Amino acid sequence: MGLRGAARIPASRAPFPFRAMALASDAAPQKNPAIL
């Protein structure tokens, strides 16, 4: 998913855990591919 997927949802409407997960998937996609 990553930020590109999260960009489809306004940040104000996206839950914080969702945004954090998106940031984590972009920061280290190979360390935890399950959140992709």
Short mmCIF file of C-alpha atoms in Angstrom, two decimals:
data_model
loop_
_atom_site.label_atom_id
_atom_site.label_comp_id
_atom_site.label_asym_id
_atom_site.label_seq_id
_atom_site.Cartn_x
_atom_site.Cartn_y
_atom_site.Cartn_z
CA MET A 1 0.00 0.00 0.00
CA GLY A 2 2.30 2.74 1.20
CA LEU A 3 1.79 6.47 0.88
CA ARG A 4 0.51 6.17 -2.66
CA GLY A 5 -2.39 4.06 -1.46
CA ALA A 6 -2.97 6.28 1.58
CA ALA A 7 -3.01 9.36 -0.65
CA ARG A 8 -6.40 8.23 -1.96
CA ILE A 9 -7.84 8.99 1.49
CA PRO A 10 -7.63 12.51 2.95
CA ALA A 11 -5.24 12.53 5.91
CA SER A 12 -7.89 14.13 8.10
CA ARG A 13 -10.23 11.21 7.44
CA ALA A 14 -7.69 8.42 7.65
CA PRO A 15 -7.30 6.81 11.09
CA PHE A 16 -3.91 7.40 12.69
CA PRO A 17 -3.00 3.65 12.76
CA PHE A 18 -3.72 3.50 9.04
CA ARG A 19 -1.42 6.44 8.33
CA ALA A 20 1.26 4.98 10.60
CA MET A 21 1.01 1.64 8.78
CA ALA A 22 1.33 3.39 5.43
CA LEU A 23 4.41 5.27 6.61
CA ALA A 24 5.94 2.08 7.97
CA SER A 25 5.31 0.19 4.74
CA ASP A 26 7.11 2.89 2.77
CA ALA A 27 9.93 3.22 5.28
CA ALA A 28 10.74 -0.49 5.44
CA PRO A 29 8.67 -2.51 2.95
CA GLN A 30 11.16 -5.37 2.87
CA LYS A 31 11.40 -5.69 6.66
CA ASN A 32 7.67 -6.29 7.03
CA PRO A 33 6.08 -7.22 3.70
CA ALA A 34 2.88 -8.28 5.50
CA ILE A 35 1.78 -4.65 5.83
CA LEU A 36 2.18 -4.00 2.13
#
